[in-house]
mmCIF file of the C-alpha atoms, coordinates in Angstrom:
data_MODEL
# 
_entry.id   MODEL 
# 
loop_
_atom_site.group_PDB 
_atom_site.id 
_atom_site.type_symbol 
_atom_site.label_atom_id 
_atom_site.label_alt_id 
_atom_site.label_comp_id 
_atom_site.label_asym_id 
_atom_site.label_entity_id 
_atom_site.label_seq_id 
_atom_site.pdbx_PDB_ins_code 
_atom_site.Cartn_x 
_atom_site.Cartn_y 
_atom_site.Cartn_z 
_atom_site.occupancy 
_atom_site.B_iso_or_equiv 
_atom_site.pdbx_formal_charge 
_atom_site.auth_seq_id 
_atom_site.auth_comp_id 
_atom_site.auth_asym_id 
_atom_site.auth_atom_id 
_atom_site.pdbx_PDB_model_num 
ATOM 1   C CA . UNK A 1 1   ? 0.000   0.000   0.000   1.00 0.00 ? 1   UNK A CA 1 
ATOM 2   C CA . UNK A 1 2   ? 1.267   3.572   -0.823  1.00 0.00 ? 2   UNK A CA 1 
ATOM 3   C CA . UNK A 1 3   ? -0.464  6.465   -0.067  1.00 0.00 ? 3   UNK A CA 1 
ATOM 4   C CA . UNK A 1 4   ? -1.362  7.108   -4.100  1.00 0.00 ? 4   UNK A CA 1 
ATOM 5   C CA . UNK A 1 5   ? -3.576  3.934   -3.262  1.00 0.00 ? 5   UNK A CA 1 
ATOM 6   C CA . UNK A 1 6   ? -5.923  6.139   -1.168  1.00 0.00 ? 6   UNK A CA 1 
ATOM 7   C CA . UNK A 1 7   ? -7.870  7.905   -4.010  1.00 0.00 ? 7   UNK A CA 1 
ATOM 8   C CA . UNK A 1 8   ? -9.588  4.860   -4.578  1.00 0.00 ? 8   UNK A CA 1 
ATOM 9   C CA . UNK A 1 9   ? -9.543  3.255   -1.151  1.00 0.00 ? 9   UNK A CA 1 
ATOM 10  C CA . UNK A 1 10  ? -11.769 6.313   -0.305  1.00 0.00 ? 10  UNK A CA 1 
ATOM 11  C CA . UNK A 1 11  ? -13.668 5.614   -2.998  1.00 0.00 ? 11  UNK A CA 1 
ATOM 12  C CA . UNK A 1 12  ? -14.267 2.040   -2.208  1.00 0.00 ? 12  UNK A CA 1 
ATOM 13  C CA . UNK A 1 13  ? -14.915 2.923   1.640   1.00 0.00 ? 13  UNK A CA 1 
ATOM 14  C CA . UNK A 1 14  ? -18.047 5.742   0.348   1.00 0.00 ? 14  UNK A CA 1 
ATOM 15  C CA . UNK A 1 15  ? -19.882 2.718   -0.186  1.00 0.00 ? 15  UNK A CA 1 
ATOM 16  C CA . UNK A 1 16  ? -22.010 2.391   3.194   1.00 0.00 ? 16  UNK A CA 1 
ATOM 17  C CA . UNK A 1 17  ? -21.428 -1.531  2.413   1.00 0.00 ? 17  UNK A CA 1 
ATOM 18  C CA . UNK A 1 18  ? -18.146 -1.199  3.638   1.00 0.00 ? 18  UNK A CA 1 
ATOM 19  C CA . UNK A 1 19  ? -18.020 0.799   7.118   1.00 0.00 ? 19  UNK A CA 1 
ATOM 20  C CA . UNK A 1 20  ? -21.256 -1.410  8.308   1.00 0.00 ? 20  UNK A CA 1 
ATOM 21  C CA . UNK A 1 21  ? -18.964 -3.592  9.894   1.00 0.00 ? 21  UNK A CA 1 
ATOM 22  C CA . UNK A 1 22  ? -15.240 -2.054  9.846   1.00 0.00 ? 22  UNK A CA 1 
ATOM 23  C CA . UNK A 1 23  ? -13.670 1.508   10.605  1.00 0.00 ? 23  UNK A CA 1 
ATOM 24  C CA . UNK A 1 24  ? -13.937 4.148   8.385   1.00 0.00 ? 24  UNK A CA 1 
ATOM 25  C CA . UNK A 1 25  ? -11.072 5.886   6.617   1.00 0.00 ? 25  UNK A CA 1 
ATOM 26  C CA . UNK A 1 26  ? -9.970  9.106   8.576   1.00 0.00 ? 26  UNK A CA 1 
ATOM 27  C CA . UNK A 1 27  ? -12.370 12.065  7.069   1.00 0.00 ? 27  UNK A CA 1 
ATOM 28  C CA . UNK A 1 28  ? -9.368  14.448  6.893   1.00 0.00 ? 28  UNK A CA 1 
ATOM 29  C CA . UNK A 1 29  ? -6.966  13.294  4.158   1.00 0.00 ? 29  UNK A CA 1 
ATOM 30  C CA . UNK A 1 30  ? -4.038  14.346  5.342   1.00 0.00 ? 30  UNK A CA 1 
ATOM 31  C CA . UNK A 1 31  ? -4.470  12.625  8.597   1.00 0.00 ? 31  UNK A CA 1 
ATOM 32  C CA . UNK A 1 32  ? -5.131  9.109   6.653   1.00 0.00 ? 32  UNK A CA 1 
ATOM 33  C CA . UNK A 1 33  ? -1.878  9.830   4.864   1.00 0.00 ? 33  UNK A CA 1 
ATOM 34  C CA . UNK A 1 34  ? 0.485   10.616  7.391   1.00 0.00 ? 34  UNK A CA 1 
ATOM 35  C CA . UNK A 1 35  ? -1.510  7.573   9.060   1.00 0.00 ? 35  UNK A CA 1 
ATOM 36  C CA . UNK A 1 36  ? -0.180  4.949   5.780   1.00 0.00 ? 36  UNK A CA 1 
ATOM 37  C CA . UNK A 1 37  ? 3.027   6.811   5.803   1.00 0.00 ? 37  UNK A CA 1 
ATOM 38  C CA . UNK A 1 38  ? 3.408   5.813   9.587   1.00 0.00 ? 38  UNK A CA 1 
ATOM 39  C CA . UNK A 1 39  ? 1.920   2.309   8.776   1.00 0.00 ? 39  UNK A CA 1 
ATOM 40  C CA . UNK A 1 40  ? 4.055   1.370   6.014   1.00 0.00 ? 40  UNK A CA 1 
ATOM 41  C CA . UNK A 1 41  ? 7.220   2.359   7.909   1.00 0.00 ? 41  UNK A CA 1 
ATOM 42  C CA . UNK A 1 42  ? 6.362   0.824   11.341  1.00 0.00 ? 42  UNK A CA 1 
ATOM 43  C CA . UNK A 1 43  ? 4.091   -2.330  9.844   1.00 0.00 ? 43  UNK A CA 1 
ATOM 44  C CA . UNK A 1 44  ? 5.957   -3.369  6.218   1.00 0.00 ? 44  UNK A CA 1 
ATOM 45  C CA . UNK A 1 45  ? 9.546   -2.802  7.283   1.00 0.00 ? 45  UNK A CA 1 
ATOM 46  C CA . UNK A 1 46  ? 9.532   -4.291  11.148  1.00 0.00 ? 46  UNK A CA 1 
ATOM 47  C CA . UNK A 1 47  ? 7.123   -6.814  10.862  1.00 0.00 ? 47  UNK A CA 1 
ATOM 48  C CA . UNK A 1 48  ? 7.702   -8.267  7.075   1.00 0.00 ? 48  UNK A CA 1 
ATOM 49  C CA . UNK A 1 49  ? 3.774   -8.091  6.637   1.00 0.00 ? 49  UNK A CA 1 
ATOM 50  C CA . UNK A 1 50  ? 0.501   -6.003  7.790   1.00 0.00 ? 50  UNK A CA 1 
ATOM 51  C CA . UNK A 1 51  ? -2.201  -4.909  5.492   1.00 0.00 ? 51  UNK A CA 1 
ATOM 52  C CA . UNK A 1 52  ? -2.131  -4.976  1.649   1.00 0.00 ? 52  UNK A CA 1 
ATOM 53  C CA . UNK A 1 53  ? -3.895  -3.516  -1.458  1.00 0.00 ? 53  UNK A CA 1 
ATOM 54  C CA . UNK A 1 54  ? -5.740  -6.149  -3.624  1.00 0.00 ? 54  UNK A CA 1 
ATOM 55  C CA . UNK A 1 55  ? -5.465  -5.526  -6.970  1.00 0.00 ? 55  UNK A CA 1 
ATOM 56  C CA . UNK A 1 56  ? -6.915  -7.496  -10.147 1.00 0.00 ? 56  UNK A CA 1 
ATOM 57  C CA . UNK A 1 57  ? -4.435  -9.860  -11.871 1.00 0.00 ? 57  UNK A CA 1 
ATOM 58  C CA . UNK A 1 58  ? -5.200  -8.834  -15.287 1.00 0.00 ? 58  UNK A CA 1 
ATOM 59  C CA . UNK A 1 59  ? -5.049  -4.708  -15.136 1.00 0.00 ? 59  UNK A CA 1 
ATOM 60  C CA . UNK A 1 60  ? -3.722  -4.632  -11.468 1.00 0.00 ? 60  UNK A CA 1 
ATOM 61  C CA . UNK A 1 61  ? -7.260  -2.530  -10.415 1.00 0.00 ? 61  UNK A CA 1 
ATOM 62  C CA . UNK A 1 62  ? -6.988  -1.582  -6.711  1.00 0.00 ? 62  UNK A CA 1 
ATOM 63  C CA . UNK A 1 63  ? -10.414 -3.637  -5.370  1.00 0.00 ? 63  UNK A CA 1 
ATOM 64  C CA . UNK A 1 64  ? -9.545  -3.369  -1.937  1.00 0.00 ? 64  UNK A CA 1 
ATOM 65  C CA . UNK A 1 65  ? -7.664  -4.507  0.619   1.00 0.00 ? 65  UNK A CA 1 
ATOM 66  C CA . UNK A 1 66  ? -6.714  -7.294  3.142   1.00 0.00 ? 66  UNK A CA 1 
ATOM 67  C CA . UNK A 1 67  ? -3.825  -9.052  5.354   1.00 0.00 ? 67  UNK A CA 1 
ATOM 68  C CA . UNK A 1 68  ? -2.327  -10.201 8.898   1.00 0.00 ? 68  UNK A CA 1 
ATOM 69  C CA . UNK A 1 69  ? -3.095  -7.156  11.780  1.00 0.00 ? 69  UNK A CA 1 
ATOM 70  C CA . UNK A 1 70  ? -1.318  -7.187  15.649  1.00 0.00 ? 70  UNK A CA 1 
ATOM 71  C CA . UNK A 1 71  ? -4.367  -6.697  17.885  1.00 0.00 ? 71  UNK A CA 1 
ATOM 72  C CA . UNK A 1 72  ? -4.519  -7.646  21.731  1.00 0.00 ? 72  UNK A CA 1 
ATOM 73  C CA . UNK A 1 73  ? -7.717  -10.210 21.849  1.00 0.00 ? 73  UNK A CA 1 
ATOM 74  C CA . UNK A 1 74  ? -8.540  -11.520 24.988  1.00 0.00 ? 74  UNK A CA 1 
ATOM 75  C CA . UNK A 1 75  ? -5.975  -9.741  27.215  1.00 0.00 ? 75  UNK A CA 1 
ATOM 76  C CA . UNK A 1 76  ? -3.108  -11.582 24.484  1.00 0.00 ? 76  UNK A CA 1 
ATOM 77  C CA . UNK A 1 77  ? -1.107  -10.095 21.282  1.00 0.00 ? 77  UNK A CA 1 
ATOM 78  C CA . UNK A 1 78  ? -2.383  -11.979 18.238  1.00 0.00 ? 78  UNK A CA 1 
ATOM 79  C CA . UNK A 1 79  ? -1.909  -11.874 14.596  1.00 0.00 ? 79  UNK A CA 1 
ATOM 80  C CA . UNK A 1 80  ? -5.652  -10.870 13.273  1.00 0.00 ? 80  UNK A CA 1 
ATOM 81  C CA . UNK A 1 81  ? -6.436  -12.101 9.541   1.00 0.00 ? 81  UNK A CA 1 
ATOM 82  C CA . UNK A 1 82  ? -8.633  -9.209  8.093   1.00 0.00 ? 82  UNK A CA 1 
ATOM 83  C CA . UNK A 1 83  ? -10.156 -8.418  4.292   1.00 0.00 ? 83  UNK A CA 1 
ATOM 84  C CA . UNK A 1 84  ? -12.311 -5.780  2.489   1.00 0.00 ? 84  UNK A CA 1 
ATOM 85  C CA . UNK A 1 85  ? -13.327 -6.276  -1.326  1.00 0.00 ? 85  UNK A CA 1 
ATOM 86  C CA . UNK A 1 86  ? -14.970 -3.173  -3.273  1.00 0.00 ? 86  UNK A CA 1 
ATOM 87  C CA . UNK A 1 87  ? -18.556 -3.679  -3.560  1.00 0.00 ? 87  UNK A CA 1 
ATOM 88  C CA . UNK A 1 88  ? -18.687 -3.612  -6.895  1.00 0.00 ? 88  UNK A CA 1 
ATOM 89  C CA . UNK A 1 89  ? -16.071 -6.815  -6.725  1.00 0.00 ? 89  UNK A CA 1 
ATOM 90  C CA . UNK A 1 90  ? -18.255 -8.876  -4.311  1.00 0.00 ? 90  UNK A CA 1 
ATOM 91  C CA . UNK A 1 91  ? -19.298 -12.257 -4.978  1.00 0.00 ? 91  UNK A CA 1 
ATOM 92  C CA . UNK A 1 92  ? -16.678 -13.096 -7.538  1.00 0.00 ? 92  UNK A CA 1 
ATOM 93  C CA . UNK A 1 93  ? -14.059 -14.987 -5.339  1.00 0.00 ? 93  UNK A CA 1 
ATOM 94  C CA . UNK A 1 94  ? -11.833 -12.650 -4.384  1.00 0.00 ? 94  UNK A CA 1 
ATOM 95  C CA . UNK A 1 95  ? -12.044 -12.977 -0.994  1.00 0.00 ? 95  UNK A CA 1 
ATOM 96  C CA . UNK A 1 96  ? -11.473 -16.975 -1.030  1.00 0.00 ? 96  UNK A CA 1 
ATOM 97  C CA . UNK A 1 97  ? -8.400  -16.171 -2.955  1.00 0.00 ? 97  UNK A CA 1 
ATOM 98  C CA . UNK A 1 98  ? -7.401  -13.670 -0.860  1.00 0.00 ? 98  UNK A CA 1 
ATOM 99  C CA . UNK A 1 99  ? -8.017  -15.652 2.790   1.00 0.00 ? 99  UNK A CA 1 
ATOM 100 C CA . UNK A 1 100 ? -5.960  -18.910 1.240   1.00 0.00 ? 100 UNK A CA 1 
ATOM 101 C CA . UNK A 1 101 ? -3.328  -16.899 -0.066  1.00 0.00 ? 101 UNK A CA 1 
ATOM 102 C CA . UNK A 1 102 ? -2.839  -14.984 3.513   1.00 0.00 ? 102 UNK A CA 1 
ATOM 103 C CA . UNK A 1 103 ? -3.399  -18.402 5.549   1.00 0.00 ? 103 UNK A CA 1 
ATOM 104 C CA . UNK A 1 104 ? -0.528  -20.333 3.322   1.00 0.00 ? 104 UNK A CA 1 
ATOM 105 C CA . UNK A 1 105 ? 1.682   -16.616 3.718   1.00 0.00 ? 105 UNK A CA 1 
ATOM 106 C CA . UNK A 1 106 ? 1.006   -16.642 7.753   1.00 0.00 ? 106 UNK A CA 1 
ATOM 107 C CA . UNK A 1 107 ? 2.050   -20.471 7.692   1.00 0.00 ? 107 UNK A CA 1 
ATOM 108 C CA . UNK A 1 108 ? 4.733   -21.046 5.545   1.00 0.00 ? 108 UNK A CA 1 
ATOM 109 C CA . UNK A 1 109 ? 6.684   -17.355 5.688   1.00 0.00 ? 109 UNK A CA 1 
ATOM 110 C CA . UNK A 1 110 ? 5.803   -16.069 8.803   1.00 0.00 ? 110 UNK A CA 1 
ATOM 111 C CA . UNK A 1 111 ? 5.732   -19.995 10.768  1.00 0.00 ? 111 UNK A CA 1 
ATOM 112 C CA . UNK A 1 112 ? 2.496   -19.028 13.110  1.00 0.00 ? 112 UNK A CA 1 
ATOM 113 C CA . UNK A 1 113 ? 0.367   -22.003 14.521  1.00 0.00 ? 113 UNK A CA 1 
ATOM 114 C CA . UNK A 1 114 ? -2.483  -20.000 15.090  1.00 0.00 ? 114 UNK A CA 1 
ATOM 115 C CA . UNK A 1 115 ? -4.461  -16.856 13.492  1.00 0.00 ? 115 UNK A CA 1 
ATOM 116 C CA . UNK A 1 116 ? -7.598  -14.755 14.132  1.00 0.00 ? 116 UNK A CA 1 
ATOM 117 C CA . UNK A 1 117 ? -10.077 -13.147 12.749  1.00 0.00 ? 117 UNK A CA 1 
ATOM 118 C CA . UNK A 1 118 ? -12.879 -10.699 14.505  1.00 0.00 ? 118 UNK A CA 1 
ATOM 119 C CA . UNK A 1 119 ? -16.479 -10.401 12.495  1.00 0.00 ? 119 UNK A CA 1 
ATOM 120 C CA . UNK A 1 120 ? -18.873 -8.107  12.851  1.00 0.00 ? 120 UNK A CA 1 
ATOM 121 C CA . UNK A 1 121 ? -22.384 -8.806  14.383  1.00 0.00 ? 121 UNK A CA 1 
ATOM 122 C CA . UNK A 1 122 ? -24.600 -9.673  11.222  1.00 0.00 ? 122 UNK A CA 1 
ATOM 123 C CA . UNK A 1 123 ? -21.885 -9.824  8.418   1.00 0.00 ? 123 UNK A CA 1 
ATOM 124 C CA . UNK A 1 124 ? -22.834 -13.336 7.751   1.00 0.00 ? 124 UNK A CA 1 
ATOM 125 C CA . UNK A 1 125 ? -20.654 -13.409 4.532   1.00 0.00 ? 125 UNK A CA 1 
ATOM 126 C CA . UNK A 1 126 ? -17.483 -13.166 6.724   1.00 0.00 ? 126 UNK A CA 1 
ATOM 127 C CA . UNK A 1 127 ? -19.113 -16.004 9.833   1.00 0.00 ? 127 UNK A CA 1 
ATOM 128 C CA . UNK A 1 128 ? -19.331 -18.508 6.309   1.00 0.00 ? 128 UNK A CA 1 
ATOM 129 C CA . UNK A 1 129 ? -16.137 -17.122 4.932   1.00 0.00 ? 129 UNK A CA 1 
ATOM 130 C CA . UNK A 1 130 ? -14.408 -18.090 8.863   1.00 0.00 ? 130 UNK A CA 1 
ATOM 131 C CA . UNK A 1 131 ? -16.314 -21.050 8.888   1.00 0.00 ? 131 UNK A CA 1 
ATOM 132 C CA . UNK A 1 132 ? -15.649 -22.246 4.848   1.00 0.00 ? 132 UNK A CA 1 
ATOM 133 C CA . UNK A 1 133 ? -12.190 -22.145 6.212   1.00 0.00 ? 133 UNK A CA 1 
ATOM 134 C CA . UNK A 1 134 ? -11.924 -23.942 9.167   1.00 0.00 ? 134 UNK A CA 1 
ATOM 135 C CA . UNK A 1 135 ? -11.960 -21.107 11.551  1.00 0.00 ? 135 UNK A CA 1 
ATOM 136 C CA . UNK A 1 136 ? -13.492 -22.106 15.335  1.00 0.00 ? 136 UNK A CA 1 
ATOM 137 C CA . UNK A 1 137 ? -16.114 -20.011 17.279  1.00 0.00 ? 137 UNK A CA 1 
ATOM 138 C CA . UNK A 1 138 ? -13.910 -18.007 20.660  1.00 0.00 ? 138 UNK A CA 1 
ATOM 139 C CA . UNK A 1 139 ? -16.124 -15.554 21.795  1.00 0.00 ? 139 UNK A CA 1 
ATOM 140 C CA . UNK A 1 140 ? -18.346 -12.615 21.628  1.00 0.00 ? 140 UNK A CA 1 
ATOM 141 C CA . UNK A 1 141 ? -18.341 -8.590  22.316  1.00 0.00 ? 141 UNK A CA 1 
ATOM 142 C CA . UNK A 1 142 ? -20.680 -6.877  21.844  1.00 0.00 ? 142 UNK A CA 1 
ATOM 143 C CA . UNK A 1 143 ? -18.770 -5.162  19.033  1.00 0.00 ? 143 UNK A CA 1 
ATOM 144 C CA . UNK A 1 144 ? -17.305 -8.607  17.094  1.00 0.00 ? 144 UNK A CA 1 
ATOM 145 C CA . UNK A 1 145 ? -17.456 -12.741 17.004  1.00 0.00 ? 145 UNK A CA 1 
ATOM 146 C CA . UNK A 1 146 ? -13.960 -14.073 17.674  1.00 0.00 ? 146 UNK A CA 1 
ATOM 147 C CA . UNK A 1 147 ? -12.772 -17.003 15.841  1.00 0.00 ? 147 UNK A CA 1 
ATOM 148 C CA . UNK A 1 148 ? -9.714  -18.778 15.476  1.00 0.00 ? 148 UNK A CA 1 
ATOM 149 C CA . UNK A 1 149 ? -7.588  -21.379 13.491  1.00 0.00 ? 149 UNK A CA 1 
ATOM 150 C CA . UNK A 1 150 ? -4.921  -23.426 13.819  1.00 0.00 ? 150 UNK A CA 1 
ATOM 151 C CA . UNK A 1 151 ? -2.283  -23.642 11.326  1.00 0.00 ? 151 UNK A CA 1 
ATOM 152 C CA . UNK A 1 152 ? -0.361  -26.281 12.195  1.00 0.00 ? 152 UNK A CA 1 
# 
């Protein structure tokens, strides 16, 4: 992700498809670019991963993005699968593509045994998407459903 990406990231996140179960982009631009510059120094270079742009194969479109987040669940630091597809992209695959692809990248490069993934209450795309792929049932907030797999 660079911050040229965020023309149409902000375009993708107008739809109100997108922030019904995820944060919103910062409303003042300059704030969500010194945020990416930040993230791309801290996340890409010290980590070796974070979260990417997803971009068509054949024209390299920007439809969205998705990848492996640090977030404290439960009281414990955990690596946090997480996707977004452009609305006008749904329903085509991407996302299927996109969760394999991560879950071989989190096992094979990055060696983890285990990896989460928070859903919002009522995005029941994402609870099959967790489930199609082996993810367990953790817990609830009242914010998100916790599940987790095991990638040994």
């Amino acid at each position: 992700m660079t911050t040229e990406d965020l023309d149409i990231l902000y375009e993708i996140y107008s739809y109100p498809e997108i922030t019904r179960y995820m944060e919103d982009l910062y409303e003042d631009r300059e704030e969500e670019e010194e945020f990416t510059r930040n993230y791309i120094k801290c996340m890409y270079h010290f980590y070796g991963y974070g979260i990417w742009v997803v971009c068509l194969k054949e024209n390299h479109r920007l439809i969205g993005r998705a990848g492996i987040s640090n977030r404290t669940i439960d009281g414990e630091l955990s690596l946090e699968i997480g996707y977004l597809i452009d609305v006008r992209y749904q329903n085509r695959g991407y996302a299927t593509e996109i969760i394999d692809g991560i879950l071989r990248f989190a096992k094979e490069r990055l060696f983890v045994e285990e990896i989460r993934c928070a859903v919002g209450h009522g995005n029941q795309i994402s609870v099959h998407l967790a489930e199609k792929f082996g993810f367990e049932y953790e817990f609830e907030t009242d914010e998100f459903i916790f599940y987790k797999k095991e990638l040994r």
